[in-house]
């Protein structure tokens, strides 16, 4: 039950440190400082190409994972939303790995894409939260998330657990492919192990985010910007906001702003910028300054260093713990979830049962 919480979504956001830790237990050997996967009926080392297919929030987890598979393991990745996948007649070379990501394990388009891939000689890996689901049963490699039942229609804790599993999978693939040294693997394990505490630290800003929700609640349109692995988080932030608060929101790669969307900027459009310190920080900030120069009202989400450097002149700032870029997408999921949540509460919408949406989409 909801216990001390007002909504399931809020409860599930706050469960993230616990369920991510639980999930990681199945994918990390702490004593050996190794990533580990369940048994699989094929040789992972022989995989030459990965095709990732999912819908909605699970698709955004896949989008983050594409960066990891390519940077760690140097394996090329195709990525599709499930409803588009079969119809573009994808080229599936025998021996490829097709990876499906789903909370429910029943999403009709994702399941159809899985079956299509199986018919085309792909090995089937599934990251899924419901272990008894159709997708779980049809997998060659079953990678469960241990998020527990997710009741709020907007996916939150399933997403962070998907990211945890995908990071471990990408690191393991890199190890078996000889692209990741022992030291690098130990670093990945260390950073992943730090994720639950970092999620807790991010949750500590709940009240501060609640206090600034009134700045976003009156908006008709909101933009979210991010770069690299935080670009999918911008898309996820926009999806969360539109589905539960009914405010029109778009996520953009921050470098794309000047190719069109910057024309939308005025004082009435809040722009949420996701910019953890790291190799992409300066570039994102310079895109943010372009927005500010046109009167845009910015909410900057960064760590103490980032806010010290670029926080001045923003409408609001949200401080995140300073984390390694690997776990930034997990940690930055928290403020975008909380912002959507508090804006929806401020607007009085039905947070757990948004209009027109179902928890499990079993029609194509
Ligand atoms: C967004 C949301 C949906 C789902 C999508 C896929 O908050 O919940 O976008 O992520 O319908 O569902 P699953 O992961 O069950 O395949």
mmCIF file of C-alpha atoms and ligand atoms in Angstrom:
data_model
loop_
_atom_site.group_PDB
_atom_site.id
_atom_site.type_symbol
_atom_site.label_atom_id
_atom_site.label_comp_id
_atom_site.label_asym_id
_atom_site.label_seq_id
_atom_site.Cartn_x
_atom_site.Cartn_y
_atom_site.Cartn_z
ATOM 1 C CA UNK A 1 0.000 0.000 0.000
ATOM 2 C CA UNK A 2 0.918 3.666 -0.221
ATOM 3 C CA UNK A 3 1.870 4.009 3.470
ATOM 4 C CA UNK A 4 3.149 7.497 4.238
ATOM 5 C CA UNK A 5 2.917 8.554 0.586
ATOM 6 C CA UNK A 6 0.142 10.408 -1.162
ATOM 7 C CA UNK A 7 0.514 8.600 -4.475
ATOM 8 C CA UNK A 8 1.992 5.352 -5.759
ATOM 9 C CA UNK A 9 4.181 7.342 -8.109
ATOM 10 C CA UNK A 10 5.700 9.230 -5.189
ATOM 11 C CA UNK A 11 6.241 6.001 -3.238
ATOM 12 C CA UNK A 12 7.873 4.380 -6.257
ATOM 13 C CA UNK A 13 10.184 7.345 -6.828
ATOM 14 C CA UNK A 14 11.327 7.052 -3.215
ATOM 15 C CA UNK A 15 11.844 3.290 -3.470
ATOM 16 C CA UNK A 16 14.554 3.741 -6.076
ATOM 17 C CA UNK A 17 17.637 3.548 -3.836
ATOM 18 C CA UNK A 18 16.356 0.257 -2.394
ATOM 19 C CA UNK A 19 15.206 -1.387 -5.608
ATOM 20 C CA UNK A 20 18.280 -0.326 -7.585
ATOM 21 C CA UNK A 21 20.448 -1.842 -4.819
ATOM 22 C CA UNK A 22 18.329 -5.016 -4.954
ATOM 23 C CA UNK A 23 18.638 -5.194 -8.714
ATOM 24 C CA UNK A 24 22.399 -4.639 -8.653
ATOM 25 C CA UNK A 25 22.813 -7.550 -6.227
ATOM 26 C CA UNK A 26 21.996 -9.889 -9.107
ATOM 27 C CA UNK A 27 24.498 -8.287 -11.479
ATOM 28 C CA UNK A 28 27.514 -7.527 -9.293
ATOM 29 C CA UNK A 29 29.817 -9.821 -7.343
ATOM 30 C CA UNK A 30 31.010 -7.461 -4.625
ATOM 31 C CA UNK A 31 33.905 -9.592 -3.370
ATOM 32 C CA UNK A 32 35.331 -10.205 -6.820
ATOM 33 C CA UNK A 33 34.334 -6.680 -7.934
ATOM 34 C CA UNK A 34 32.946 -8.135 -11.117
ATOM 35 C CA UNK A 35 29.820 -7.688 -13.162
ATOM 36 C CA UNK A 36 27.967 -10.969 -13.617
ATOM 37 C CA UNK A 37 25.035 -12.076 -15.731
ATOM 38 C CA UNK A 38 22.573 -14.962 -15.432
ATOM 39 C CA UNK A 39 23.084 -18.098 -17.544
ATOM 40 C CA UNK A 40 22.476 -17.709 -21.235
ATOM 41 C CA UNK A 41 22.087 -20.222 -24.006
ATOM 42 C CA UNK A 42 24.557 -18.554 -26.394
ATOM 43 C CA UNK A 43 28.044 -17.108 -26.576
ATOM 44 C CA UNK A 44 27.970 -13.389 -25.781
ATOM 45 C CA UNK A 45 31.473 -12.847 -27.131
ATOM 46 C CA UNK A 46 30.345 -13.684 -30.668
ATOM 47 C CA UNK A 47 27.751 -10.881 -30.775
ATOM 48 C CA UNK A 48 28.593 -8.362 -33.489
ATOM 49 C CA UNK A 49 25.535 -6.127 -33.488
ATOM 50 C CA UNK A 50 22.800 -5.268 -31.021
ATOM 51 C CA UNK A 51 19.264 -4.208 -31.894
ATOM 52 C CA UNK A 52 17.428 -2.523 -29.021
ATOM 53 C CA UNK A 53 13.639 -2.277 -29.195
ATOM 54 C CA UNK A 54 11.201 -0.864 -26.623
ATOM 55 C CA UNK A 55 8.448 1.725 -26.093
ATOM 56 C CA UNK A 56 8.128 4.920 -24.076
ATOM 57 C CA UNK A 57 10.241 5.188 -20.965
ATOM 58 C CA UNK A 58 11.765 1.752 -21.579
ATOM 59 C CA UNK A 59 12.868 3.023 -24.992
ATOM 60 C CA UNK A 60 14.677 5.930 -23.331
ATOM 61 C CA UNK A 61 16.509 3.442 -21.100
ATOM 62 C CA UNK A 62 17.549 1.710 -24.325
ATOM 63 C CA UNK A 63 18.738 5.007 -25.731
ATOM 64 C CA UNK A 64 21.049 5.498 -22.736
ATOM 65 C CA UNK A 65 22.252 1.899 -23.124
ATOM 66 C CA UNK A 66 23.210 2.517 -26.757
ATOM 67 C CA UNK A 67 25.863 4.973 -25.551
ATOM 68 C CA UNK A 68 27.178 2.398 -23.098
ATOM 69 C CA UNK A 69 27.292 -0.542 -25.529
ATOM 70 C CA UNK A 70 29.082 1.543 -28.100
ATOM 71 C CA UNK A 71 31.557 3.332 -25.814
ATOM 72 C CA UNK A 72 32.391 0.349 -23.563
ATOM 73 C CA UNK A 73 32.091 -2.663 -25.845
ATOM 74 C CA UNK A 74 32.490 -0.961 -29.263
ATOM 75 C CA UNK A 75 29.540 -3.000 -30.521
ATOM 76 C CA UNK A 76 27.273 -1.158 -32.979
ATOM 77 C CA UNK A 77 23.708 -0.664 -31.811
ATOM 78 C CA UNK A 78 20.452 -0.112 -33.694
ATOM 79 C CA UNK A 79 17.648 1.376 -31.697
ATOM 80 C CA UNK A 80 13.950 1.464 -32.556
ATOM 81 C CA UNK A 81 10.629 2.212 -30.981
ATOM 82 C CA UNK A 82 8.782 -1.087 -31.172
ATOM 83 C CA UNK A 83 5.852 0.239 -33.200
ATOM 84 C CA UNK A 84 8.241 1.195 -36.037
ATOM 85 C CA UNK A 85 10.614 -1.736 -35.904
ATOM 86 C CA UNK A 86 9.007 -4.425 -38.043
ATOM 87 C CA UNK A 87 7.648 -2.043 -40.629
ATOM 88 C CA UNK A 88 10.988 -0.644 -41.688
ATOM 89 C CA UNK A 89 12.095 -4.187 -42.537
ATOM 90 C CA UNK A 90 15.250 -4.026 -40.441
ATOM 91 C CA UNK A 91 18.323 -5.893 -41.657
ATOM 92 C CA UNK A 92 18.918 -8.579 -39.044
ATOM 93 C CA UNK A 93 22.088 -10.561 -39.694
ATOM 94 C CA UNK A 94 22.016 -14.047 -38.149
ATOM 95 C CA UNK A 95 23.837 -14.096 -34.836
ATOM 96 C CA UNK A 96 22.863 -10.603 -33.777
ATOM 97 C CA UNK A 97 21.535 -9.856 -30.335
ATOM 98 C CA UNK A 98 18.051 -8.336 -30.112
ATOM 99 C CA UNK A 99 17.450 -6.665 -26.753
ATOM 100 C CA UNK A 100 13.950 -5.840 -25.521
ATOM 101 C CA UNK A 101 13.286 -3.617 -22.541
ATOM 102 C CA UNK A 102 9.914 -3.614 -20.818
ATOM 103 C CA UNK A 103 8.495 -3.079 -17.367
ATOM 104 C CA UNK A 104 5.392 -5.176 -17.971
ATOM 105 C CA UNK A 105 6.835 -7.701 -20.416
ATOM 106 C CA UNK A 106 3.477 -7.582 -22.235
ATOM 107 C CA UNK A 107 3.623 -4.454 -24.430
ATOM 108 C CA UNK A 108 2.132 -5.669 -27.707
ATOM 109 C CA UNK A 109 4.483 -3.899 -30.109
ATOM 110 C CA UNK A 110 7.586 -4.934 -28.172
ATOM 111 C CA UNK A 111 6.408 -8.547 -27.996
ATOM 112 C CA UNK A 112 5.685 -8.580 -31.743
ATOM 113 C CA UNK A 113 9.175 -7.157 -32.392
ATOM 114 C CA UNK A 114 10.656 -9.899 -30.203
ATOM 115 C CA UNK A 115 8.895 -12.613 -32.194
ATOM 116 C CA UNK A 116 9.920 -11.025 -35.466
ATOM 117 C CA UNK A 117 13.556 -10.992 -34.290
ATOM 118 C CA UNK A 118 13.374 -14.611 -33.203
ATOM 119 C CA UNK A 119 12.121 -15.594 -36.657
ATOM 120 C CA UNK A 120 15.133 -13.763 -38.053
ATOM 121 C CA UNK A 121 17.704 -15.747 -36.062
ATOM 122 C CA UNK A 122 18.461 -13.187 -33.418
ATOM 123 C CA UNK A 123 19.442 -14.151 -29.883
ATOM 124 C CA UNK A 124 16.800 -12.686 -27.600
ATOM 125 C CA UNK A 125 17.742 -10.771 -24.456
ATOM 126 C CA UNK A 126 15.004 -9.244 -22.321
ATOM 127 C CA UNK A 127 15.250 -6.688 -19.523
ATOM 128 C CA UNK A 128 11.898 -7.052 -17.812
ATOM 129 C CA UNK A 129 10.291 -6.307 -14.456
ATOM 130 C CA UNK A 130 7.540 -8.934 -14.453
ATOM 131 C CA UNK A 131 9.308 -12.328 -14.308
ATOM 132 C CA UNK A 132 6.201 -14.301 -15.322
ATOM 133 C CA UNK A 133 5.492 -12.154 -18.398
ATOM 134 C CA UNK A 134 5.358 -13.280 -22.035
ATOM 135 C CA UNK A 135 8.670 -11.582 -22.857
ATOM 136 C CA UNK A 136 10.395 -13.248 -19.913
ATOM 137 C CA UNK A 137 9.226 -16.656 -21.123
ATOM 138 C CA UNK A 138 10.486 -16.138 -24.663
ATOM 139 C CA UNK A 139 13.997 -14.907 -23.801
ATOM 140 C CA UNK A 140 17.323 -16.662 -24.408
ATOM 141 C CA UNK A 141 18.837 -14.327 -21.846
ATOM 142 C CA UNK A 142 16.485 -13.114 -19.120
ATOM 143 C CA UNK A 143 17.702 -10.038 -17.267
ATOM 144 C CA UNK A 144 15.166 -9.257 -14.544
ATOM 145 C CA UNK A 145 14.861 -5.872 -12.884
ATOM 146 C CA UNK A 146 13.914 -6.235 -9.239
ATOM 147 C CA UNK A 147 11.872 -3.054 -8.951
ATOM 148 C CA UNK A 148 8.852 -4.832 -7.443
ATOM 149 C CA UNK A 149 5.316 -4.133 -8.667
ATOM 150 C CA UNK A 150 5.024 -0.716 -10.308
ATOM 151 C CA UNK A 151 1.503 0.611 -9.847
ATOM 152 C CA UNK A 152 1.666 4.265 -10.880
ATOM 153 C CA UNK A 153 0.991 4.466 -14.606
ATOM 154 C CA UNK A 154 4.061 6.673 -15.117
ATOM 155 C CA UNK A 155 7.130 4.453 -15.007
ATOM 156 C CA UNK A 156 9.790 5.539 -12.496
ATOM 157 C CA UNK A 157 11.552 2.856 -10.474
ATOM 158 C CA UNK A 158 11.426 0.375 -13.369
ATOM 159 C CA UNK A 159 13.426 2.876 -15.441
ATOM 160 C CA UNK A 160 16.277 3.308 -12.959
ATOM 161 C CA UNK A 161 16.472 -0.460 -12.464
ATOM 162 C CA UNK A 162 16.562 -0.965 -16.247
ATOM 163 C CA UNK A 163 19.525 1.438 -16.419
ATOM 164 C CA UNK A 164 21.331 -0.467 -13.660
ATOM 165 C CA UNK A 165 20.911 -3.786 -15.514
ATOM 166 C CA UNK A 166 21.885 -2.273 -18.865
ATOM 167 C CA UNK A 167 25.064 -0.717 -17.444
ATOM 168 C CA UNK A 168 26.064 -4.119 -16.037
ATOM 169 C CA UNK A 169 25.254 -5.848 -19.340
ATOM 170 C CA UNK A 170 27.284 -3.297 -21.344
ATOM 171 C CA UNK A 171 30.247 -3.647 -19.000
ATOM 172 C CA UNK A 172 30.079 -7.443 -19.105
ATOM 173 C CA UNK A 173 29.925 -7.436 -22.888
ATOM 174 C CA UNK A 174 32.945 -5.117 -22.939
ATOM 175 C CA UNK A 175 34.830 -7.509 -20.647
ATOM 176 C CA UNK A 176 34.115 -10.621 -22.734
ATOM 177 C CA UNK A 177 35.017 -8.691 -25.884
ATOM 178 C CA UNK A 178 38.345 -7.668 -24.365
ATOM 179 C CA UNK A 179 37.482 -3.964 -24.567
ATOM 180 C CA UNK A 180 37.418 -3.360 -20.824
ATOM 181 C CA UNK A 181 40.388 -3.925 -18.555
ATOM 182 C CA UNK A 182 40.108 -5.438 -15.105
ATOM 183 C CA UNK A 183 40.669 -2.006 -13.541
ATOM 184 C CA UNK A 184 37.974 -0.435 -15.688
ATOM 185 C CA UNK A 185 35.548 -3.186 -14.717
ATOM 186 C CA UNK A 186 36.323 -2.582 -11.049
ATOM 187 C CA UNK A 187 35.672 1.134 -11.599
ATOM 188 C CA UNK A 188 32.291 0.386 -13.184
ATOM 189 C CA UNK A 189 31.406 -1.871 -10.246
ATOM 190 C CA UNK A 190 32.434 0.848 -7.806
ATOM 191 C CA UNK A 191 30.373 3.524 -9.551
ATOM 192 C CA UNK A 192 27.313 1.286 -9.817
ATOM 193 C CA UNK A 193 27.655 0.383 -6.149
ATOM 194 C CA UNK A 194 27.594 4.099 -5.340
ATOM 195 C CA UNK A 195 24.316 4.602 -7.222
ATOM 196 C CA UNK A 196 21.874 3.831 -4.360
ATOM 197 C CA UNK A 197 23.503 6.407 -2.049
ATOM 198 C CA UNK A 198 23.574 8.945 -4.880
ATOM 199 C CA UNK A 199 19.862 8.303 -5.520
ATOM 200 C CA UNK A 200 19.199 8.957 -1.838
ATOM 201 C CA UNK A 201 21.144 12.201 -2.029
ATOM 202 C CA UNK A 202 19.110 13.209 -5.098
ATOM 203 C CA UNK A 203 15.847 12.443 -3.256
ATOM 204 C CA UNK A 204 16.887 14.837 -0.495
ATOM 205 C CA UNK A 205 16.014 17.673 -2.907
ATOM 206 C CA UNK A 206 12.366 16.639 -2.981
ATOM 207 C CA UNK A 207 11.200 19.627 -0.932
ATOM 208 C CA UNK A 208 13.253 22.097 -2.900
ATOM 209 C CA UNK A 209 11.723 20.722 -6.111
ATOM 210 C CA UNK A 210 8.217 20.877 -4.602
ATOM 211 C CA UNK A 211 8.874 24.531 -3.730
ATOM 212 C CA UNK A 212 9.737 25.441 -7.309
ATOM 213 C CA UNK A 213 6.926 23.471 -9.003
ATOM 214 C CA UNK A 214 4.787 26.639 -9.107
ATOM 215 C CA UNK A 215 7.325 28.133 -11.547
ATOM 216 C CA UNK A 216 6.599 25.391 -14.080
ATOM 217 C CA UNK A 217 2.923 24.603 -13.369
ATOM 218 C CA UNK A 218 1.476 27.654 -15.224
ATOM 219 C CA UNK A 219 3.505 26.995 -18.389
ATOM 220 C CA UNK A 220 1.835 25.867 -21.596
ATOM 221 C CA UNK A 221 5.066 24.486 -23.048
ATOM 222 C CA UNK A 222 8.282 23.280 -21.440
ATOM 223 C CA UNK A 223 11.573 22.275 -23.066
ATOM 224 C CA UNK A 224 14.122 19.824 -21.658
ATOM 225 C CA UNK A 225 17.718 19.848 -22.869
ATOM 226 C CA UNK A 226 20.541 17.364 -22.397
ATOM 227 C CA UNK A 227 23.569 15.967 -24.183
ATOM 228 C CA UNK A 228 25.075 12.516 -24.616
ATOM 229 C CA UNK A 229 23.594 9.953 -22.225
ATOM 230 C CA UNK A 230 21.637 12.764 -20.569
ATOM 231 C CA UNK A 231 19.792 13.562 -23.800
ATOM 232 C CA UNK A 232 17.480 10.545 -23.306
ATOM 233 C CA UNK A 233 16.870 11.904 -19.791
ATOM 234 C CA UNK A 234 15.639 15.143 -21.352
ATOM 235 C CA UNK A 235 13.212 13.081 -23.442
ATOM 236 C CA UNK A 236 12.158 11.133 -20.364
ATOM 237 C CA UNK A 237 11.641 14.345 -18.362
ATOM 238 C CA UNK A 238 9.407 15.728 -21.109
ATOM 239 C CA UNK A 239 7.421 12.465 -21.321
ATOM 240 C CA UNK A 240 6.880 12.360 -17.543
ATOM 241 C CA UNK A 241 5.692 15.973 -17.479
ATOM 242 C CA UNK A 242 3.271 15.628 -20.367
ATOM 243 C CA UNK A 243 1.743 12.358 -19.242
ATOM 244 C CA UNK A 244 0.920 13.361 -15.683
ATOM 245 C CA UNK A 245 0.586 17.174 -15.752
ATOM 246 C CA UNK A 246 -0.756 17.504 -19.341
ATOM 247 C CA UNK A 247 1.698 20.311 -20.057
ATOM 248 C CA UNK A 248 3.145 20.133 -23.545
ATOM 249 C CA UNK A 249 6.843 19.326 -23.208
ATOM 250 C CA UNK A 250 9.633 18.391 -25.612
ATOM 251 C CA UNK A 251 13.091 17.017 -25.020
ATOM 252 C CA UNK A 252 15.922 18.062 -27.306
ATOM 253 C CA UNK A 253 19.592 17.319 -27.682
ATOM 254 C CA UNK A 254 20.956 20.660 -26.480
ATOM 255 C CA UNK A 255 23.006 21.120 -29.653
ATOM 256 C CA UNK A 256 19.829 20.871 -31.747
ATOM 257 C CA UNK A 257 18.260 23.988 -30.187
ATOM 258 C CA UNK A 258 19.742 26.352 -32.707
ATOM 259 C CA UNK A 259 18.398 24.242 -35.582
ATOM 260 C CA UNK A 260 14.815 25.216 -34.934
ATOM 261 C CA UNK A 261 13.373 24.915 -31.446
ATOM 262 C CA UNK A 262 15.126 28.065 -30.218
ATOM 263 C CA UNK A 263 12.460 29.974 -32.165
ATOM 264 C CA UNK A 264 9.998 28.913 -29.447
ATOM 265 C CA UNK A 265 11.921 30.541 -26.626
ATOM 266 C CA UNK A 266 10.364 33.391 -24.709
ATOM 267 C CA UNK A 267 9.751 34.229 -21.038
ATOM 268 C CA UNK A 268 6.740 31.927 -20.916
ATOM 269 C CA UNK A 269 8.644 28.738 -21.805
ATOM 270 C CA UNK A 270 10.628 27.178 -18.949
ATOM 271 C CA UNK A 271 13.714 25.343 -20.189
ATOM 272 C CA UNK A 272 14.950 22.519 -17.986
ATOM 273 C CA UNK A 273 18.667 21.905 -18.576
ATOM 274 C CA UNK A 274 20.266 18.618 -17.452
ATOM 275 C CA UNK A 275 23.990 19.243 -17.183
ATOM 276 C CA UNK A 276 26.066 17.126 -14.811
ATOM 277 C CA UNK A 277 29.733 18.128 -14.528
ATOM 278 C CA UNK A 278 31.783 16.099 -16.938
ATOM 279 C CA UNK A 279 33.126 16.091 -20.457
ATOM 280 C CA UNK A 280 29.936 17.510 -22.023
ATOM 281 C CA UNK A 281 29.210 20.202 -19.422
ATOM 282 C CA UNK A 282 30.747 23.219 -21.190
ATOM 283 C CA UNK A 283 28.962 22.468 -24.447
ATOM 284 C CA UNK A 284 25.566 22.116 -22.764
ATOM 285 C CA UNK A 285 26.115 25.337 -20.851
ATOM 286 C CA UNK A 286 26.943 27.253 -23.997
ATOM 287 C CA UNK A 287 23.646 26.012 -25.525
ATOM 288 C CA UNK A 288 21.938 27.135 -22.325
ATOM 289 C CA UNK A 289 23.445 30.623 -22.670
ATOM 290 C CA UNK A 290 21.989 30.848 -26.184
ATOM 291 C CA UNK A 291 18.571 30.162 -24.677
ATOM 292 C CA UNK A 292 19.123 32.701 -21.911
ATOM 293 C CA UNK A 293 20.186 35.388 -24.375
ATOM 294 C CA UNK A 294 16.702 35.057 -25.921
ATOM 295 C CA UNK A 295 14.864 35.588 -22.648
ATOM 296 C CA UNK A 296 14.457 31.871 -21.824
ATOM 297 C CA UNK A 297 13.714 31.013 -18.175
ATOM 298 C CA UNK A 298 16.127 28.305 -17.182
ATOM 299 C CA UNK A 299 15.961 25.604 -14.534
ATOM 300 C CA UNK A 300 19.484 24.199 -14.335
ATOM 301 C CA UNK A 301 19.931 20.724 -12.871
ATOM 302 C CA UNK A 302 23.588 20.126 -12.078
ATOM 303 C CA UNK A 303 25.973 19.405 -9.205
ATOM 304 C CA UNK A 304 27.596 21.970 -6.903
ATOM 305 C CA UNK A 305 30.505 22.576 -9.310
ATOM 306 C CA UNK A 306 28.202 22.986 -12.281
ATOM 307 C CA UNK A 307 25.868 25.336 -10.434
ATOM 308 C CA UNK A 308 28.788 27.430 -9.171
ATOM 309 C CA UNK A 309 29.977 27.836 -12.735
ATOM 310 C CA UNK A 310 26.685 28.364 -14.554
ATOM 311 C CA UNK A 311 23.854 28.734 -12.032
ATOM 312 C CA UNK A 312 23.765 32.506 -11.937
ATOM 313 C CA UNK A 313 20.869 34.115 -13.764
ATOM 314 C CA UNK A 314 18.786 30.919 -13.850
ATOM 315 C CA UNK A 315 15.130 31.073 -12.807
ATOM 316 C CA UNK A 316 15.856 28.122 -10.488
ATOM 317 C CA UNK A 317 18.533 25.521 -9.874
ATOM 318 C CA UNK A 318 18.332 21.954 -8.603
ATOM 319 C CA UNK A 319 21.476 20.580 -7.019
ATOM 320 C CA UNK A 320 22.406 16.948 -7.565
ATOM 321 C CA UNK A 321 25.225 15.056 -5.882
ATOM 322 C CA UNK A 322 28.451 15.023 -7.877
ATOM 323 C CA UNK A 323 28.554 11.601 -9.539
ATOM 324 C CA UNK A 324 30.549 9.753 -12.148
ATOM 325 C CA UNK A 325 29.117 10.273 -15.673
ATOM 326 C CA UNK A 326 28.242 6.549 -15.825
ATOM 327 C CA UNK A 327 25.596 6.845 -13.128
ATOM 328 C CA UNK A 328 24.462 10.394 -13.949
ATOM 329 C CA UNK A 329 21.498 9.131 -16.042
ATOM 330 C CA UNK A 330 20.241 7.112 -13.055
ATOM 331 C CA UNK A 331 20.643 9.969 -10.607
ATOM 332 C CA UNK A 332 19.209 12.662 -12.918
ATOM 333 C CA UNK A 333 16.098 10.541 -13.408
ATOM 334 C CA UNK A 334 15.104 11.530 -9.853
ATOM 335 C CA UNK A 335 14.778 15.318 -10.312
ATOM 336 C CA UNK A 336 12.892 14.975 -13.608
ATOM 337 C CA UNK A 337 10.477 12.492 -12.000
ATOM 338 C CA UNK A 338 10.024 14.694 -8.923
ATOM 339 C CA UNK A 339 9.518 17.835 -10.994
ATOM 340 C CA UNK A 340 6.798 16.162 -13.074
ATOM 341 C CA UNK A 341 5.243 14.771 -9.909
ATOM 342 C CA UNK A 342 5.119 18.078 -8.026
ATOM 343 C CA UNK A 343 3.895 20.030 -11.054
ATOM 344 C CA UNK A 344 1.075 17.495 -11.479
ATOM 345 C CA UNK A 345 0.199 17.747 -7.772
ATOM 346 C CA UNK A 346 0.208 21.557 -8.056
ATOM 347 C CA UNK A 347 -2.180 21.277 -11.012
ATOM 348 C CA UNK A 348 -4.390 18.755 -9.229
ATOM 349 C CA UNK A 349 -4.282 16.088 -11.943
ATOM 350 C CA UNK A 350 -4.707 12.374 -11.245
ATOM 351 C CA UNK A 351 -1.051 11.430 -10.823
ATOM 352 C CA UNK A 352 -1.411 7.646 -10.629
ATOM 353 C CA UNK A 353 -4.124 7.305 -13.284
ATOM 354 C CA UNK A 354 -3.506 9.944 -15.955
ATOM 355 C CA UNK A 355 -6.272 10.323 -18.514
ATOM 356 C CA UNK A 356 -6.152 8.166 -21.672
ATOM 357 C CA UNK A 357 -3.246 6.008 -20.438
ATOM 358 C CA UNK A 358 -3.036 2.355 -19.396
ATOM 359 C CA UNK A 359 -0.273 0.717 -17.392
ATOM 360 C CA UNK A 360 0.215 -2.060 -19.883
ATOM 361 C CA UNK A 361 -0.388 -1.418 -23.593
ATOM 362 C CA UNK A 362 -1.459 -4.783 -25.000
ATOM 363 C CA UNK A 363 -2.770 -3.565 -28.358
ATOM 364 C CA UNK A 364 -0.573 -2.556 -31.289
HETATM 365 C C1 LIG B 1 5.814 6.249 -19.361
HETATM 366 C C2 LIG B 1 5.337 4.890 -19.480
HETATM 367 C C3 LIG B 1 5.223 4.265 -20.836
HETATM 368 C C4 LIG B 1 5.871 2.881 -20.821
HETATM 369 C C5 LIG B 1 5.636 2.157 -22.149
HETATM 370 C C6 LIG B 1 6.346 0.820 -22.219
HETATM 371 O O1 LIG B 1 5.851 6.667 -18.043
HETATM 372 O O2 LIG B 1 5.062 4.264 -18.490
HETATM 373 O O3 LIG B 1 5.825 5.072 -21.810
HETATM 374 O O4 LIG B 1 7.236 3.018 -20.546
HETATM 375 O O5 LIG B 1 4.259 1.975 -22.345
HETATM 376 O O6 LIG B 1 5.854 -0.069 -21.253
HETATM 377 P P1 LIG B 1 6.658 -1.361 -20.843
HETATM 378 O O7 LIG B 1 7.944 -0.901 -20.239
HETATM 379 O O8 LIG B 1 5.778 -2.092 -19.870
HETATM 380 O O9 LIG B 1 6.898 -2.151 -22.106
#
